[in-house]
Amino acid sequence: MNAPGSREATRLPLSEKRIPDEVFAQMRAENLARWPTGAGVDFDAAVERHRSLPPHKQLAWVMRKADAERRCLTQPRGGFGTFELQKQLMQVLDRDGHADVVPTTTDSYTRNEHWHLAQKGIEETEKMGRSMLNGYPMVNYGVERAAELVDAINKPAIMLTGTAMPRLTGEIGYAGGYSGYLGSGIAYTVSYIKELSIEEGIRNYQYLDRLVAMYQDAGVELHRRQPGFLTGTNIPPSIAIITCVLDCLLAAAQGVKNYGLEMGQTLHLVQDAAATVVCRELCQDYLRRRGHEDVFTSVTLLHWMGAWPHDDAQSAALISYGGTLAAVAGANSVTTKSTHEAFGIPTPEINAEGLRMTRTAIYLARNIRLDGLPEFEQEKEWIRREVRAIVDKVLEMGDGDVAVGTIRAFEAGVLDIPWSPNRYVKSRILPARDADGCLRILDPGLMPFPRDVLEFNEAKLRRRAEKENVSYGPDLAVSSVYEMAEPIAKLLPDTWS
Amino acid sequence: MNAPGSREATRLPLSEKRIPDEVFAQMRAENLARWPTGAGVDFDAAVERHRSLPPHKQLAWVMRKADAERRCLTQPRGGFGTFELQKQLMQVLDRDGHADVVPTTTDSYTRNEHWHLAQKGIEETEKMGRSMLNGYPMVNYGVERAAELVDAINKPAIMLTGTAMPRLTGEIGYAGGYSGYLGSGIAYTVSYIKELSIEEGIRNYQYLDRLVAMYQDAGVELHRRQPGFLTGTNIPPSIAIITCVLDCLLAAAQGVKNYGLEMGQTLHLVQDAAATVVCRELCQDYLRRRGHEDVFTSVTLLHWMGAWPHDDAQSAALISYGGTLAAVAGANSVTTKSTHEAFGIPTPEINAEGLRMTRTAIYLARNIRLDGLPEFEQEKEWIRREVRAIVDKVLEMGDGDVAVGTIRAFEAGVLDIPWSPNRYVKSRILPARDADGCLRILDPGLMPFPRDVLEFNEAKLRRRAEKENVSYGPDLAVSSVYEMAEPIAKLLPDTWS
Amino acid sequence: MSAHPRTIVTGVIGSDTHIVGNRILTMALEKAGYKAVALGALTPAADFIKAAVETDADAILVSSLYGQGELDCRGFRDLCVEAGLDDILLYVGGNLVVGKQAWPDVEKRFLEMGFDRAAAPGTRVETVIAWLEHDFAARDRNAQKEPA
Amino acid sequence: MSAHPRTIVTGVIGSDTHIVGNRILTMALEKAGYKAVALGALTPAADFIKAAVETDADAILVSSLYGQGELDCRGFRDLCVEAGLDDILLYVGGNLVVGKQAWPDVEKRFLEMGFDRAAAPGTRVETVIAWLEHDFAARDRNAQKEPA
Ligand code: B12
Ligand code: B12
């Protein structure tokens, strides 16, 4: 199912170039024919539908507005296995959680385009009376049901579909009135799938971005978004931002005008604030350099993406701090988790509680900024240098084409992602937390960072090894994976040595 | 009962001077005779008892250690109506809450020396099977039971007794092995009692401080602590610090060497950090200027002391942020609340949960400091100027005597406290929150702040009035009392205007 | 509201120092046209009754925040009756008991003690003013029905 | 541990991409002296069996984190039996079901499916290694008792 299959006819050589109209029409026809509900997509009707939505239900408008008013919005995740459960969930998140953006997470069969399995999951869910799927099977339910979900809430709806294969889900959701889609060719292919090549992932998302450009041409601005949190496991800011820049350039090349950039929180106040500023700045910088003058970009931080503690009290602190970090960083929005994170998908109520914790934390820190703080200014500079070294190299390797450069760079290990399940990624780079609580690069693998940057990272990590009296090496990375999940009494003992 | 009563014989003219040995011996004899359990106090045995405690159960040692290691400790509040309930509570706080300092809050009858009523409360508590008192009746239970409580935990124990009349409670608790006592002559008299004059309150605490000096002379360092949070209701940092400095000077004059300074959090990251630094700095500055070279002072921040929200999620965020604020401020400890705050005294488990939330928040922010942040540097300077103007004036009014100066200053309104229940306090000063979230002085009453300081405060508050389109006046103060208790959707709406 | 303003006694009962809510409530009563007799914090039960008798008050609003209200408020209605204030309007409000207890239980306990209304933690002044208007209006109607 | 190292197949079942815990577990197995056959993320049930047959494995450790393990793992023991792996040691672990459910219920569900052990969310590698040692030792003892 991951193979290009029947698409041979429309297969162009890989490049960042905008897919020509006729080719795209052909691609769409083939795509929509893959599952019966594809026939429900009517582009003209979809354009009408979006035009009829009030601005506050259009995510592109909402993200621009949040940016203009310096607001930090909240958005949870959330998906259940049947339409009824999903509708209730979205209403609770909207009304009790005061979510500014309401999500629909798709289930993992849908993500992998195993729609037959998803159908079985729906049936099992109905039989068992509890969700047997970890999300909403958007494709199986089709356009009309999607529209009903959007109508059930008073906020913009976004698709969260963690997949390298977004083509049919995206068509259906957008046609139903969803105004945002999270996912991108590089980020999700390296973190959500084992056998699919990066090239196929990029091609799949070029389709989605091209679709959004088609809406744009028809006068409907839709929001696209990149999940720079990747494998969620101790991703240093530079690694996230590198993928943000590249995915963003790929989307802009297809004609996307409203693009969000996401990063998992490092949980270090200064590092997260620096990352947010640099992400915004460098994406715009590279966009302009490559002639994309009018792309709006927003930045979203995500609540801690690594392993969570099993104590609700500890989790509540992580959630609240996540709001604080996003507010102080000046992020446009924050994607929230709940106290159930370590255990399983949260109930609607627990999910809404996480939203209110986060919202309160944002309110409390809404006016704090770190501009002028020496450490903040330095951290920004380090991140800039790490990002530029790699992105410039990728562009060079592609002879000016981002898509081609990306593939070549992954092959060479110039681009690399920690803890990736994808066999086309070297996954030799290894991050760890330093003594101050910042994420640093322990082993760069083959990524060509400048020497002084690597020395800086190493010095920081050696200081931690010394302080904790452990050996400098991969164990630092493994213990950093567990760290936030440890009982607090272990992290900050209540005894004296 | 609030009258000086039989103490006429030992009544010296009011001054800051150390109470002479013989006079103090006489005062102690009279004091201990006021309730049968007073006879249980044996000073030599008490000294032995403290010497036999391991250092980690001695609060003076623990506070010095925390300061040396730059740790931010946690301490809850907690008191129940019977010995058994109190013991369980303290064990839960120690073991499940990982409290670094374990409290015993006394009930309000004990605070007002209504020991007969407290006795009734114990009986009612036993009869009803739930605590009918809001704290532990320390005096009624006496020294031996106090010692059993201290033995039941593996941390230092502190008395939290919110009273202007600490003499008998303090004798009993210290004799039982408690190594800290929170309370002071100025701060508690202005905020916990209506009819007692400030002079009597100061005299009562001079007794307690003199007692601690007597232990000090016997080689036992006990911790004394000042509750600068006052009425807990939007106290701007300068008002808190002014009382910290004055109470601290009074204690040092009696011979106290280990003194803690507390302030309620303003909930503004920069203002709280600035307040913490300035409090530490100015207390030491005035101590040295007045010849007290060797007094150790620590700074404690308290979780939000005003009205709390009714939503557990919002409360959890306030709790976590309280840990963040204390950690970033570099406070030596933080005094915690729980998600039950708006409703009633928390159960041991909910109290312990608040501790773990706070502890996690501290861990997450343990390495963040704001040094060099322009706003932080400015805020410190404003606070310094507000404090110095008043403290210098008080010292001047006392002709060099802090006790005398304080009384005269309260009479003249030079010292004033917002929302005070005490009839000897003008309580004309009125604070409110500004548009950035800092606490400012809306109406200084008769307090002689420099003109530019007042202009600064006014400008900040006018900006809020404009922004919210409300009139500049006392309503700003009233709405600031409610603010944090409002539903989050009101504070940060999820709709667009 | 009638021409002659109603008189309302306010205060915080027992050894309770929580004055802020009571003071804001008192300010709101005055703004709403009532004559408020404010006894402040730490007020013994007997002082409420005395003030109500002296000022011929129409209502007493007892605040209790610190948890010991359950002990302090026992017999309050009896004291009123003894003082001849047979049907003075009696409200109580704040954090009336120790700990977070189910509100309906707590309310019942205080209504049984003889209070006409009990206010849950965090009740806003607008609610209290609305209660007073409602209850006074009801009394006026009753007074009109029964010949004086 | 015997001279000849035991072989253990690891992988993440179904459409599940959560590789981190599985990879750390695999590293720990190797460190503890086992021979690990790591199939990685998104592994169909059949691939586990195939690998176990090919490598003559002593145990299969199935990870499932994403919630759909309850669907993916049904019939896993039957597939083993069909392939002649009648009493291969079968463990499963991770976040096995959708949502926060009471662990004893979940454990029971998976033991009934034929797994020898199920690991609750967040189980540490030390625990898993200890289980393996215990269970292999028990098997060795049984094997000695019964004549081959
Ligand atoms: C990191 C993470 C991710 C990363 C994974 C990166 C990667 N490639 O590995 C990303 C961001 C990609 C991701 C994606 C998704 N995730 Co995710 N993720 C997590 C998270 C936060 C941590 C997992 C982790 O790495 N833990 C650290 C490692 C060391 O621990 P571990 O995996 O638990 O493994 C240990 C033990 O469990 C045990 N163990 C593991 N396997 C086995 C096997 C045996 C036999 C034994 C004995 C023991 C054992 O030993 C390991 C080492 O100690 C968890 C929540 C949490 N735990 O905090 C959610 C979580 C697992 N994810 C979840 C979900 C739903 C998803 C998504 C569907 C997206 C969504 N709806 O939000 C997608 C799934 C995509 C897909 N097709 O699979 C849910 C599962 C829900 C449920 N079961 O009800 C969780 C629990 C979060 C939640 N509460 O909603 N996720
Ligand atoms: C500020 C505060 C203090 C300040 C009080 C300053 C002062 N002089 O007023 C200080 C720091 C001094 C203090 C001290 C103590 N406090 Co205190 N304090 C609070 C706090 C945080 C806010 C109270 C407040 O000002 N609210 C704002 C005002 C506007 O609201 P309000 O008082 O509730 O009043 C409104 C309504 O209740 C209603 N209302 C009030 N009275 C009445 C009367 C009637 C008739 C009606 C109809 C309505 C009504 O209208 C008001 C206006 O809207 C509350 C917890 C909370 N609510 O968040 C605890 C709280 C009231 N305190 C509590 C306690 C226990 C104490 C102490 C004993 C210390 C301790 N153990 O921690 C001491 C008591 C000392 C004493 N002898 O009384 C407990 C009471 C516990 C319980 N009932 O189970 C609370 C609930 C905190 C807690 N959960 O533990 N406290």
Coordinates of N, CA and C and ligand atoms in Angstrom, one line a residue, chain B residues 77-79 105-109 111-112 134-135 160 162 188 190-192 229-233 304-310 337-338 340-346 419-421 481-482 485, chain C residues 11 15-22 24-25 41-42 60-68 90-100 117-126 128 131, ligand 2:
Chain B
R77 N 1.4 23.9 54.2 CA 0.7 24.3 55.5 C -0.1 23.0 55.9
G78 N -0.4 22.9 57.2 CA -1.2 21.8 57.6 C -1.5 21.7 59.1
G79 N -2.7 21.6 59.4 CA -3.1 21.4 60.8 C -4.5 20.8 60.9
T105 N 0.2 23.8 61.6 CA -0.6 25.0 61.7 C -1.4 24.9 62.9
T106 N -1.5 25.9 63.7 CA -2.4 25.8 64.9 C -3.8 26.3 64.5
D107 N -4.7 26.0 65.3 CA -6.1 26.4 65.0 C -6.3 27.8 65.5
S108 N -7.4 28.4 65.0 CA -7.6 29.8 65.3 C -8.0 30.2 66.7
Y109 N -8.5 29.2 67.5 CA -8.7 29.5 68.9 C -7.4 29.6 69.6
R111 N -4.6 30.4 68.2 CA -4.0 31.6 67.8 C -4.4 32.8 68.6
N112 N -5.7 32.8 69.1 CA -6.2 33.9 69.8 C -6.2 33.6 71.3
N134 N -9.5 24.4 62.6 CA -8.7 24.6 61.4 C -7.2 24.5 61.6
G135 N -6.8 23.8 62.7 CA -5.4 23.6 63.0 C -5.3 22.7 64.2
L160 N 3.4 27.0 62.3 CA 2.7 28.1 61.6 C 1.5 28.5 62.4
G162 N 0.0 31.8 62.7 CA -0.7 33.1 62.4 C -1.3 33.8 63.5
Y188 N 2.1 40.0 61.7 CA 0.9 39.3 62.1 C 0.0 40.2 62.9
V190 N -0.7 43.2 62.2 CA -1.5 44.0 61.3 C -2.5 43.2 60.5
S191 N -2.2 41.9 60.5 CA -3.1 41.1 59.5 C -3.9 40.0 60.2
Y192 N -3.7 39.7 61.5 CA -4.4 38.6 62.1 C -5.3 38.9 63.2
F229 N 3.8 38.2 53.9 CA 2.7 38.1 53.0 C 1.5 38.9 53.6
L230 N 1.6 39.2 54.9 CA 0.6 40.1 55.5 C -0.9 39.6 55.3
T231 N -1.7 40.5 54.7 CA -3.1 40.1 54.5 C -3.3 39.3 53.3
G232 N -2.2 39.0 52.6 CA -2.2 38.1 51.5 C -2.9 38.6 50.3
T233 N -3.3 39.9 50.4 CA -4.2 40.4 49.3 C -3.5 41.5 48.5
W304 N 0.4 31.9 45.6 CA -0.7 33.0 45.6 C -1.5 33.0 46.9
M305 N -1.5 34.2 47.5 CA -2.2 34.3 48.8 C -3.6 34.9 48.7
G306 N -4.0 35.4 47.5 CA -5.3 35.9 47.4 C -6.3 34.8 47.0
A307 N -7.5 35.3 46.6 CA -8.6 34.3 46.3 C -8.2 33.4 45.1
W308 N -8.6 32.1 45.3 CA -8.2 31.1 44.3 C -9.4 30.7 43.4
P309 N -9.1 30.2 42.3 CA -10.2 29.7 41.4 C -10.9 28.5 41.9
H310 N -12.1 28.2 41.4 CA -12.8 27.0 41.8 C -12.6 25.8 40.9
K337 N 0.3 25.6 48.3 CA -1.1 25.4 48.5 C -1.6 24.2 47.7
S338 N -2.9 24.0 47.6 CA -3.4 22.8 46.9 C -4.6 23.2 46.1
H340 N -7.4 22.4 46.6 CA -8.6 22.6 47.4 C -8.7 24.1 48.0
E341 N -7.7 24.9 47.6 CA -7.5 26.2 48.3 C -8.8 27.0 48.4
A342 N -9.6 27.1 47.3 CA -10.8 27.9 47.3 C -11.9 27.4 48.2
F343 N -11.8 26.1 48.5 CA -12.9 25.4 49.2 C -12.7 25.2 50.7
G344 N -11.5 24.7 51.0 CA -11.3 24.5 52.5 C -10.0 23.8 52.7
I345 N -9.7 23.6 53.9 CA -8.4 23.0 54.3 C -8.3 21.6 53.5
P346 N -7.2 21.4 52.9 CA -7.0 20.2 52.0 C -6.9 18.9 52.8
W419 N -5.9 46.3 53.2 CA -6.9 45.3 53.6 C -6.7 44.8 55.0
S420 N -6.1 45.6 55.9 CA -5.9 45.1 57.3 C -7.1 45.1 58.1
P421 N -7.3 44.1 59.0 CA -8.4 44.1 59.9 C -8.1 44.8 61.2
V481 N -8.7 41.9 43.4 CA -8.9 40.9 44.4 C -9.6 39.7 43.8
Y482 N -10.5 39.9 42.9 CA -11.2 38.7 42.3 C -10.4 38.0 41.2
A485 N -9.4 34.4 40.8 CA -10.5 33.5 41.2 C -11.5 33.4 40.0
Chain C
G11 N -20.3 41.4 59.5 CA -19.1 41.1 60.3 C -18.6 39.7 60.1
S15 N -13.1 33.9 65.8 CA -11.7 34.4 65.9 C -11.1 34.5 64.4
D16 N -12.0 34.9 63.6 CA -11.7 34.9 62.1 C -11.3 36.2 61.6
T17 N -10.2 36.3 61.0 CA -9.6 37.6 60.5 C -9.8 37.9 59.1
H18 N -10.5 37.0 58.3 CA -10.7 37.2 56.9 C -11.6 38.4 56.6
I19 N -11.1 39.5 56.4 CA -12.0 40.7 56.3 C -12.2 41.1 54.9
V20 N -11.4 40.6 53.9 CA -11.5 41.2 52.6 C -12.9 41.0 51.9
G21 N -13.4 39.8 51.9 CA -14.7 39.5 51.3 C -15.8 40.3 52.0
N22 N -15.7 40.3 53.3 CA -16.7 40.9 54.1 C -16.7 42.4 53.8
I24 N -15.6 44.0 51.0 CA -16.1 44.2 49.7 C -17.7 44.0 49.7
L25 N -18.2 43.1 50.4 CA -19.6 42.9 50.5 C -20.3 44.1 51.1
A41 N -13.7 42.2 61.4 CA -13.2 40.9 61.7 C -13.4 40.5 63.1
L42 N -13.1 39.3 63.5 CA -13.1 38.8 64.9 C -14.2 39.3 65.7
I60 N -28.9 40.4 59.2 CA -27.5 40.2 59.7 C -26.8 39.3 58.7
L61 N -25.7 39.7 58.2 CA -24.9 38.9 57.3 C -23.6 38.5 58.0
V62 N -23.5 37.2 58.3 CA -22.4 36.7 59.0 C -21.4 36.1 58.1
S63 N -20.2 36.5 58.1 CA -19.1 35.9 57.3 C -18.4 34.9 58.2
S64 N -18.0 33.8 57.6 CA -17.1 32.9 58.3 C -16.2 32.2 57.2
L65 N -15.0 32.4 57.3 CA -14.1 31.9 56.2 C -13.2 30.8 56.7
Y66 N -12.8 30.9 58.0 CA -11.6 30.1 58.4 C -11.9 28.7 58.8
G67 N -13.2 28.2 58.7 CA -13.4 26.8 58.8 C -14.1 26.5 60.2
Q68 N -14.0 27.4 61.1 CA -14.5 27.1 62.4 C -15.9 27.7 62.6
L90 N -31.4 36.3 58.3 CA -30.1 35.8 58.7 C -29.4 35.1 57.5
Y91 N -28.3 35.7 57.1 CA -27.5 35.0 56.0 C -26.1 34.6 56.6
V92 N -25.6 33.6 56.1 CA -24.2 33.2 56.5 C -23.4 32.9 55.2
G93 N -22.2 33.2 55.1 CA -21.5 32.8 53.9 C -19.9 32.8 54.1
G94 N -19.3 32.2 53.2 CA -17.8 32.1 53.2 C -17.3 30.7 53.0
N95 N -16.3 30.3 53.7 CA -15.9 28.9 53.7 C -16.3 28.3 55.1
L96 N -17.5 27.8 55.1 CA -18.2 27.7 56.4 C -17.7 26.5 57.3
V97 N -17.1 25.5 56.6 CA -16.7 24.3 57.4 C -15.2 24.1 57.1
V98 N -14.7 23.1 57.9 CA -13.3 22.7 57.7 C -13.2 21.8 56.5
G99 N -12.4 22.1 55.5 CA -12.2 21.2 54.4 C -13.2 21.4 53.3
K100 N -13.0 20.7 52.2 CA -13.8 20.7 51.0 C -14.9 19.7 51.2
R117 N -30.4 31.8 54.5 CA -29.6 31.4 53.4 C -28.1 31.2 53.8
A118 N -27.5 30.3 53.1 CA -26.1 30.1 53.3 C -25.4 30.2 51.9
A119 N -24.3 31.0 51.9 CA -23.6 31.2 50.6 C -22.4 30.3 50.4
A120 N -22.3 29.6 49.3 CA -21.2 28.7 49.1 C -19.9 29.5 48.9
P121 N -18.7 28.9 49.1 CA -17.4 29.6 48.9 C -17.4 30.4 47.6
G122 N -16.9 31.6 47.6 CA -16.7 32.4 46.4 C -17.9 33.0 45.9
T123 N -19.0 33.0 46.6 CA -20.3 33.7 46.1 C -20.0 35.1 45.8
R124 N -20.5 35.6 44.7 CA -20.2 37.0 44.3 C -21.2 38.0 44.9
V125 N -20.8 39.2 45.1 CA -21.7 40.2 45.7 C -23.0 40.4 45.0
E126 N -23.0 40.3 43.7 CA -24.2 40.5 42.9 C -25.3 39.5 43.3
V128 N -25.6 38.0 46.3 CA -26.0 38.4 47.6 C -27.1 39.5 47.5
W131 N -30.3 38.2 46.3 CA -31.0 37.4 47.3 C -31.8 38.4 48.3
Ligands
B12_2 C1 -6.7 35.9 51.8 C2 -6.8 34.7 52.7 C3 -6.2 34.9 54.0 C4 -5.7 36.1 54.5 C5 -6.8 37.0 55.1 C6 -6.5 38.5 55.1 C7 -7.6 39.2 55.7 N1 -7.3 39.9 56.7 O1 -8.7 39.2 55.2 C8 -4.7 35.6 55.6 C9 -3.4 35.3 54.9 C10 -4.4 36.5 56.8 C11 -5.4 34.3 55.9 C12 -5.3 33.7 57.2 C13 -5.8 32.5 57.5 N2 -6.5 31.7 56.6 CO1 -7.1 32.2 54.9 N3 -7.5 32.5 53.2 C14 -7.4 33.5 52.3 C15 -8.0 33.1 50.9 C16 -6.8 32.7 50.1 C17 -8.8 34.2 50.2 C18 -9.9 34.9 51.0 C19 -10.3 36.1 50.3 O2 -9.9 37.2 50.6 N4 -11.1 36.0 49.2 C20 -11.6 37.1 48.4 C21 -12.9 37.6 48.9 C22 -13.4 38.7 48.0 O3 -13.8 36.5 48.9 P1 -14.5 35.8 50.2 O4 -13.7 36.1 51.4 O5 -14.8 34.4 49.9 O6 -15.9 36.6 50.3 C23 -16.9 36.6 49.3 C24 -17.9 35.4 49.4 O7 -17.4 34.3 50.2 C25 -19.1 36.0 49.9 N5 -19.3 36.1 51.3 C26 -18.4 36.3 52.3 N6 -19.0 36.5 53.5 C27 -20.3 36.3 53.3 C28 -21.3 36.4 54.2 C29 -22.6 36.2 53.7 C30 -23.8 36.3 54.6 C31 -22.8 36.0 52.3 C32 -24.2 35.8 51.8 C33 -21.8 35.9 51.4 C34 -20.5 36.1 51.9 O8 -19.0 37.3 49.4 C35 -17.7 37.8 49.4 C36 -17.5 38.7 48.2 O9 -17.7 38.1 47.0 C37 -8.9 31.9 51.2 C38 -9.0 30.8 50.1 C39 -9.6 31.3 48.9 N7 -10.9 31.7 48.9 O10 -9.0 31.3 47.9 C40 -8.2 31.3 52.5 C41 -8.9 30.5 53.5 C42 -10.3 31.2 53.7 N8 -8.1 30.6 54.7 C43 -8.1 29.6 55.4 C44 -7.4 29.4 56.6 C45 -7.5 28.1 57.3 C46 -6.7 30.4 57.2 C47 -5.8 30.4 58.4 C48 -6.4 29.6 59.6 C49 -4.4 29.9 58.1 C50 -4.2 28.6 57.6 N9 -4.5 27.5 58.4 O11 -3.8 28.4 56.5 C51 -5.7 31.8 58.8 C52 -6.8 32.3 59.7 C53 -6.5 33.3 60.7 C54 -7.7 33.6 61.4 N10 -7.6 33.7 62.7 O12 -8.7 33.8 60.8 C55 -8.9 28.5 54.8 C56 -10.2 28.1 55.5 C57 -10.4 26.6 55.5 C58 -11.7 26.0 55.6 N11 -12.7 26.8 55.7 O13 -11.6 24.8 55.6 C59 -9.1 29.0 53.3 C60 -10.4 28.5 52.6 C61 -7.8 28.4 52.6 C62 -7.8 26.9 52.6 N12 -8.3 26.2 51.7 O14 -7.2 26.4 53.6 N13 -6.1 33.9 55.0

